[in-house]
Amino acid sequence: MRKLKLREGVDLANLYGPHDLHLKMIEDELDIRMTARGDEILLDGQPDSVQRAEHILQELSSWTKDYYDLKPEDISRAIQATEEQTNIPLKPYAPANNQPSSKKWRVNPKTPNQQAYLESIERSDLVIAIGPAGTGKTYLAMAMALAALTQKQVSRIILARPAVEAGEHLGFLPGDLFAKVHPYLRPLYDALYTMMDIERANRLLERGEIEIAPLAFMRGRTLDDAFVILDEAQNATTEQMKMFLTRLGLHSKAVVTGDITQIDLPDPHKSGLAQIAEILVGIDGIQFAYFTDQDVIRHRLVKAIIKAYDRYDQESGHGVLDKSQPRSTHAPAHPKSDANGNRPAS
């Protein structure tokens, strides 16, 4: 049993949450018990967990002194951030400077990598985001695109995706061309509809201010005055990736997102995303953003699942690519190609 005495000036109601919700979240995740008596908290549990909870509470209490309104997602992020490094400094993450909000949505970065990602999108014309599912790569890019469109920095948003089957064999799809490719593009519509009213989104789609299309439809086009997002880029071939990147026109910005551990191409080593860090190294105006399982914002099990698959790949040798993250944004993320452009398996 340890007693934590909070600093003076702490907003206790803000720190503890409605009906002590924030304390209960920490209790459940760290498997400890806490009893709050004014500005004193009794903590009971395993020493490591108690120390971690004490650090989280001290860090978050300093936020309340700056009149920061704590929310449950802040508690979840603090717990997540201290999972591997107990005493890591915690600080609130502010939205990007041009990030608007509406009654339906407000997007704030929840990890340091997400913060850096938004800043990269603000200052660079091309950003390539690589990392596992659930890290907010596409969602944050779309939020920035809507911000740019709302503030008339661009005149349209173009969302593209490779139409590649994810292990299924869909065979013949009935209907016209739109009906055939629509299932592949559904996730982009889902993300769009979470950020704005369906009626407004549909109006923008009808007017062409937002366009959602398969990657193959980009060939031959010049995309001026646009915010362009290529989602699931790990399923774009080398040729398709080159084609997409050379579509960028005047006054345009592009974000490429993907997860090199979920390549659905018949030959994973032909993924354009897996090669891009090496090909575009050192080019001014291009930024790389790398995410890890620590940035996963989805259900807590998603992070555990990603780690389990990584362990399996390492132990069995089934991993098709080197999934290590480079320390520098200009360091190649994968082994070098041979003379024929092929890459060895990791």
Coordinates of C-alpha atoms in Angstrom, one line a residue:
M1 CA 0.0 0.0 0.0
R2 CA 1.4 3.4 -1.0
K3 CA 0.0 6.9 -0.4
L4 CA 0.2 9.5 -3.2
K5 CA 0.0 13.1 -2.2
L6 CA -1.0 15.3 -5.1
R7 CA 0.5 18.7 -5.8
E8 CA -1.3 21.9 -4.9
G9 CA -3.6 23.4 -7.5
V10 CA -4.7 20.1 -9.0
D11 CA -8.2 20.0 -10.4
L12 CA -9.3 16.9 -8.6
A13 CA -12.7 16.5 -10.3
N14 CA -10.9 16.8 -13.7
L15 CA -8.2 14.3 -12.7
Y16 CA -10.5 11.7 -11.2
G17 CA -13.2 12.0 -13.9
P18 CA -17.0 11.8 -13.5
H19 CA -17.8 9.3 -10.8
D20 CA -14.0 8.5 -10.6
L21 CA -14.1 7.1 -14.1
H22 CA -10.4 7.9 -14.8
L23 CA -9.3 6.2 -11.6
K24 CA -11.4 3.1 -12.5
M25 CA -9.8 3.0 -15.9
I26 CA -6.3 3.0 -14.4
E27 CA -7.4 0.4 -11.8
D28 CA -8.8 -2.0 -14.4
E29 CA -5.8 -1.7 -16.8
L30 CA -3.1 -2.0 -14.2
D31 CA -4.9 -4.5 -11.9
I32 CA -4.5 -2.3 -8.8
R33 CA -6.9 -0.7 -6.3
M34 CA -7.1 3.0 -5.5
T35 CA -8.9 4.9 -2.9
A36 CA -9.1 8.7 -3.2
R37 CA -9.5 10.9 -0.2
G38 CA -9.3 14.5 -1.2
D39 CA -5.8 15.1 -2.6
E40 CA -4.5 11.8 -1.3
I41 CA -4.8 8.5 -3.1
L42 CA -4.1 5.1 -1.6
L43 CA -2.7 2.6 -4.1
D44 CA -2.6 -1.1 -3.6
G45 CA -1.2 -3.7 -6.0
Q46 CA 2.0 -5.0 -7.5
P47 CA 4.9 -2.6 -6.9
D48 CA 5.6 -2.0 -10.6
S49 CA 1.9 -1.4 -11.4
V50 CA 1.6 1.0 -8.4
Q51 CA 4.7 2.9 -9.5
R52 CA 3.3 3.2 -13.0
A53 CA -0.1 4.4 -11.7
E54 CA 1.6 6.9 -9.5
H55 CA 3.6 8.3 -12.4
I56 CA 0.5 8.5 -14.6
L57 CA -1.5 10.4 -11.9
Q58 CA 1.3 12.8 -11.2
E59 CA 1.8 13.6 -14.9
L60 CA -1.9 14.0 -15.6
S61 CA -2.4 16.2 -12.5
S62 CA 0.0 18.7 -14.0
W63 CA -2.2 18.9 -17.1
T64 CA -5.2 20.0 -15.0
K65 CA -3.2 22.8 -13.5
D66 CA -3.0 24.3 -17.0
Y67 CA -6.8 23.9 -17.3
Y68 CA -6.6 20.9 -19.7
D69 CA -9.9 19.1 -19.8
L70 CA -9.0 15.4 -19.3
K71 CA -11.0 12.9 -21.3
P72 CA -11.1 9.1 -21.1
E73 CA -9.0 8.8 -24.3
D74 CA -6.3 10.8 -22.5
I75 CA -6.2 8.2 -19.7
S76 CA -6.1 5.4 -22.3
R77 CA -3.2 7.1 -24.1
A78 CA -1.3 7.6 -20.8
I79 CA -1.7 4.0 -19.9
Q80 CA -0.6 2.9 -23.4
A81 CA 2.4 5.3 -23.4
T82 CA 3.8 3.9 -20.1
E83 CA 3.4 0.3 -21.1
E84 CA 7.1 -0.3 -22.0
Q85 CA 8.7 2.8 -20.4
T86 CA 7.1 3.4 -17.0
N87 CA 8.5 6.9 -16.3
I88 CA 8.1 8.4 -19.8
P89 CA 7.1 12.1 -19.7
L90 CA 3.5 12.6 -20.7
K91 CA 2.2 15.7 -22.3
P92 CA -1.1 16.6 -24.0
Y93 CA -1.1 16.7 -27.8
A94 CA -2.7 19.6 -29.5
P95 CA -4.4 19.5 -32.9
A96 CA -2.4 20.7 -35.9
N97 CA -2.6 24.4 -36.4
N98 CA -5.1 24.2 -39.3
Q99 CA -7.1 21.3 -37.9
P100 CA -10.8 22.3 -37.6
S101 CA -13.4 20.5 -35.7
S102 CA -17.1 20.1 -36.1
K103 CA -20.1 18.9 -34.0
K104 CA -19.5 15.4 -35.3
W105 CA -15.8 15.1 -35.1
R106 CA -12.6 16.5 -33.6
V107 CA -9.3 14.9 -34.3
N108 CA -6.4 15.2 -31.9
P109 CA -3.1 13.3 -32.1
K110 CA -2.8 10.8 -29.3
T111 CA 0.8 9.7 -29.6
P112 CA 4.1 11.5 -30.4
N113 CA 4.3 9.8 -33.8
Q114 CA 0.8 11.0 -34.6
Q115 CA 1.8 14.5 -33.6
A116 CA 4.9 14.4 -35.8
Y117 CA 2.8 12.9 -38.6
L118 CA 0.4 15.9 -38.6
E119 CA 3.2 18.3 -38.5
S120 CA 4.9 16.6 -41.5
I121 CA 1.7 16.8 -43.5
E122 CA 1.4 20.6 -42.7
R123 CA 4.9 21.4 -43.9
S124 CA 5.6 18.8 -46.7
D125 CA 4.0 18.2 -50.1
L126 CA 4.4 14.4 -49.9
V127 CA 4.2 12.3 -46.7
I128 CA 4.6 8.6 -46.7
A129 CA 3.2 6.9 -43.6
I130 CA 4.1 3.3 -42.8
G131 CA 2.9 1.3 -39.9
P132 CA 0.4 -1.3 -38.5
A133 CA -3.4 -1.1 -38.6
G134 CA -5.1 1.1 -36.2
T135 CA -2.4 3.8 -35.9
G136 CA -4.6 6.5 -37.5
K137 CA -2.6 6.9 -40.7
T138 CA -5.6 7.2 -43.0
Y139 CA -7.9 8.8 -40.5
L140 CA -5.5 11.7 -39.7
A141 CA -4.6 12.2 -43.3
M142 CA -8.3 12.5 -44.2
A143 CA -8.8 15.0 -41.3
M144 CA -6.0 17.1 -42.7
A145 CA -7.5 16.9 -46.2
L146 CA -10.9 18.0 -45.0
A147 CA -9.2 20.9 -43.1
A148 CA -7.4 22.0 -46.3
L149 CA -10.6 21.8 -48.3
T150 CA -12.6 23.7 -45.7
Q151 CA -10.0 26.4 -45.5
K152 CA -9.8 26.5 -49.4
Q153 CA -6.2 25.6 -49.4
V154 CA -7.1 23.0 -52.1
S155 CA -10.2 22.8 -54.3
R156 CA -10.7 19.0 -54.1
I157 CA -9.8 15.8 -52.3
I158 CA -8.9 12.7 -54.1
L159 CA -8.9 9.4 -52.2
A160 CA -7.4 6.4 -54.0
R161 CA -7.0 2.7 -53.2
P162 CA -5.6 -0.3 -55.1
A163 CA -8.4 -2.8 -55.9
V164 CA -6.6 -5.9 -54.6
E165 CA -8.4 -8.9 -52.9
A166 CA -7.3 -9.4 -49.3
G167 CA -6.9 -13.2 -49.5
E168 CA -10.4 -13.8 -50.9
H169 CA -11.3 -14.9 -54.4
L170 CA -14.3 -12.7 -55.2
G171 CA -14.6 -13.8 -58.8
F172 CA -17.1 -12.1 -61.1
L173 CA -18.9 -9.1 -59.5
P174 CA -22.2 -8.0 -61.2
G175 CA -23.1 -4.5 -62.0
D176 CA -21.4 -1.6 -63.7
L177 CA -17.8 -0.5 -63.2
F178 CA -18.7 1.5 -60.0
A179 CA -20.5 -1.5 -58.5
K180 CA -17.5 -3.7 -59.2
V181 CA -14.9 -1.5 -57.5
H182 CA -17.1 0.0 -54.7
P183 CA -16.5 -2.8 -52.2
Y184 CA -12.7 -2.0 -52.3
L185 CA -13.4 1.6 -51.6
R186 CA -15.9 1.2 -48.8
P187 CA -13.4 1.8 -46.0
L188 CA -12.7 5.3 -47.4
Y189 CA -16.4 6.1 -47.4
D190 CA -16.7 4.9 -43.8
A191 CA -13.8 7.2 -42.7
L192 CA -15.4 10.1 -44.6
Y193 CA -18.8 9.6 -43.1
T194 CA -17.4 9.5 -39.5
M195 CA -16.0 13.0 -40.0
M196 CA -19.0 14.8 -41.6
D197 CA -22.7 14.5 -42.1
I198 CA -23.6 12.0 -44.8
E199 CA -25.7 14.6 -46.6
R200 CA -22.8 17.1 -46.8
A201 CA -20.3 14.4 -47.8
N202 CA -22.6 13.2 -50.6
R203 CA -23.0 16.8 -51.8
L204 CA -19.2 17.1 -52.0
L205 CA -19.0 13.8 -53.8
E206 CA -21.6 14.8 -56.3
R207 CA -19.9 18.1 -57.0
G208 CA -16.5 16.3 -57.4
E209 CA -14.9 18.2 -54.5
I210 CA -14.3 14.8 -53.0
E211 CA -13.5 11.9 -55.4
I212 CA -13.0 8.3 -54.3
A213 CA -11.5 6.1 -57.0
P214 CA -9.4 3.0 -57.6
L215 CA -5.7 3.6 -58.1
A216 CA -5.8 2.4 -61.7
F217 CA -8.1 5.4 -62.5
M218 CA -5.2 7.8 -61.8
R219 CA -3.2 6.9 -64.9
G220 CA -2.9 9.8 -67.3
R221 CA -4.2 12.4 -65.0
T222 CA -2.5 15.6 -63.5
L223 CA -3.9 16.3 -60.1
D224 CA -3.7 20.1 -59.6
D225 CA -4.9 22.0 -56.5
A226 CA -5.7 18.8 -54.7
F227 CA -5.1 16.9 -51.5
V228 CA -4.5 13.3 -52.6
I229 CA -4.5 10.3 -50.3
L230 CA -3.4 6.8 -51.4
D231 CA -4.6 4.3 -48.9
E232 CA -3.5 0.7 -48.5
A233 CA -0.4 1.6 -50.6
Q234 CA 1.3 -1.7 -49.7
N235 CA -0.9 -3.3 -52.4
A236 CA 0.3 -0.9 -55.1
T237 CA 3.0 -2.4 -57.3
T238 CA 6.2 -0.6 -58.1
E239 CA 4.8 0.6 -61.4
Q240 CA 1.6 1.8 -59.8
M241 CA 3.4 3.7 -57.1
K242 CA 5.6 5.5 -59.6
M243 CA 2.5 6.3 -61.7
F244 CA 0.6 7.7 -58.6
L245 CA 3.5 9.8 -57.4
T246 CA 4.0 11.4 -60.8
R247 CA 0.4 12.5 -60.9
L248 CA 1.0 15.3 -58.4
G249 CA 0.3 18.7 -59.9
L250 CA 0.7 22.3 -59.0
H251 CA -0.5 23.4 -55.5
S252 CA -1.2 19.8 -54.5
K253 CA -0.3 17.7 -51.5
A254 CA -0.2 13.9 -51.3
V255 CA -0.2 11.4 -48.4
V256 CA 0.6 7.7 -49.0
T257 CA -0.4 5.3 -46.2
G258 CA 0.1 1.5 -45.8
D259 CA 1.2 -1.4 -43.7
I260 CA 4.0 -3.5 -45.2
T261 CA 3.0 -6.5 -42.9
Q262 CA -0.3 -6.8 -44.7
I263 CA 0.6 -7.1 -48.4
D264 CA -2.0 -8.9 -50.5
L265 CA -0.1 -8.9 -53.8
P266 CA 0.8 -12.3 -55.2
D267 CA 4.5 -11.3 -54.9
P268 CA 4.9 -9.2 -51.8
H269 CA 8.4 -8.1 -52.9
K270 CA 6.8 -6.1 -55.7
S271 CA 5.0 -3.8 -53.3
G272 CA 5.8 -0.2 -54.3
L273 CA 5.5 0.9 -50.6
A274 CA 8.1 -1.6 -49.5
Q275 CA 10.6 0.0 -51.9
I276 CA 9.7 3.7 -51.5
A277 CA 11.9 4.6 -48.6
E278 CA 15.0 3.5 -50.4
I279 CA 14.0 5.1 -53.8
L280 CA 13.0 8.5 -52.5
V281 CA 15.7 8.9 -49.9
G282 CA 17.0 12.4 -49.4
I283 CA 14.5 14.3 -51.6
D284 CA 13.6 17.7 -50.2
G285 CA 9.9 18.1 -49.6
I286 CA 9.2 14.4 -48.9
Q287 CA 8.7 13.2 -45.3
F288 CA 8.4 9.7 -43.9
A289 CA 6.3 8.9 -40.9
Y290 CA 6.7 5.5 -39.2
F291 CA 4.3 4.0 -36.7
T292 CA 4.6 1.1 -34.3
D293 CA 2.2 -1.0 -32.2
Q294 CA 2.6 1.7 -29.5
D295 CA 0.5 4.0 -31.8
V296 CA -2.5 1.7 -32.1
I297 CA -5.6 3.5 -31.0
R298 CA -8.2 0.8 -31.7
H299 CA -9.3 -1.8 -29.2
R300 CA -6.5 -2.8 -26.8
L301 CA -6.5 -6.3 -28.3
V302 CA -5.3 -5.0 -31.7
K303 CA -1.9 -4.1 -30.2
A304 CA -1.7 -7.5 -28.6
I305 CA -2.6 -9.2 -31.9
I306 CA 0.0 -7.2 -33.8
K307 CA 2.7 -8.2 -31.3
A308 CA 1.6 -11.8 -31.5
Y309 CA 1.9 -11.9 -35.3
D310 CA 5.3 -10.2 -35.1
R311 CA 6.6 -12.8 -32.6
Y312 CA 5.2 -15.6 -34.9
D313 CA 7.0 -14.1 -37.9
Q314 CA 10.3 -13.8 -36.0
E315 CA 10.1 -17.3 -34.5
S316 CA 8.9 -19.2 -37.7
G317 CA 10.7 -17.1 -40.3
H318 CA 7.4 -16.6 -42.2
G319 CA 7.8 -12.8 -42.4
V320 CA 8.1 -11.8 -46.1
L321 CA 9.8 -8.4 -45.4
D322 CA 12.0 -6.8 -42.9
K323 CA 9.6 -4.9 -40.6
S324 CA 12.1 -3.0 -38.6
Q325 CA 11.6 0.7 -38.5
P326 CA 14.6 3.0 -39.5
R327 CA 15.9 5.4 -36.9
S328 CA 16.1 8.2 -39.4
T329 CA 13.4 9.3 -41.8
H330 CA 15.9 9.0 -44.6
A331 CA 17.1 5.5 -43.7
P332 CA 16.1 2.6 -46.0
A333 CA 13.3 0.6 -44.3
H334 CA 14.2 -2.6 -46.2
P335 CA 17.1 -4.6 -47.6
K336 CA 18.6 -3.2 -50.8
S337 CA 17.5 -4.6 -54.2
D338 CA 19.8 -6.7 -56.3
A339 CA 20.7 -5.8 -59.9
N340 CA 17.3 -6.9 -61.2
G341 CA 15.3 -4.9 -58.6
N342 CA 14.4 -7.9 -56.5
R343 CA 14.6 -7.9 -52.7
P344 CA 15.6 -10.8 -50.5
A345 CA 13.2 -12.1 -47.9
S346 CA 14.0 -11.2 -44.4

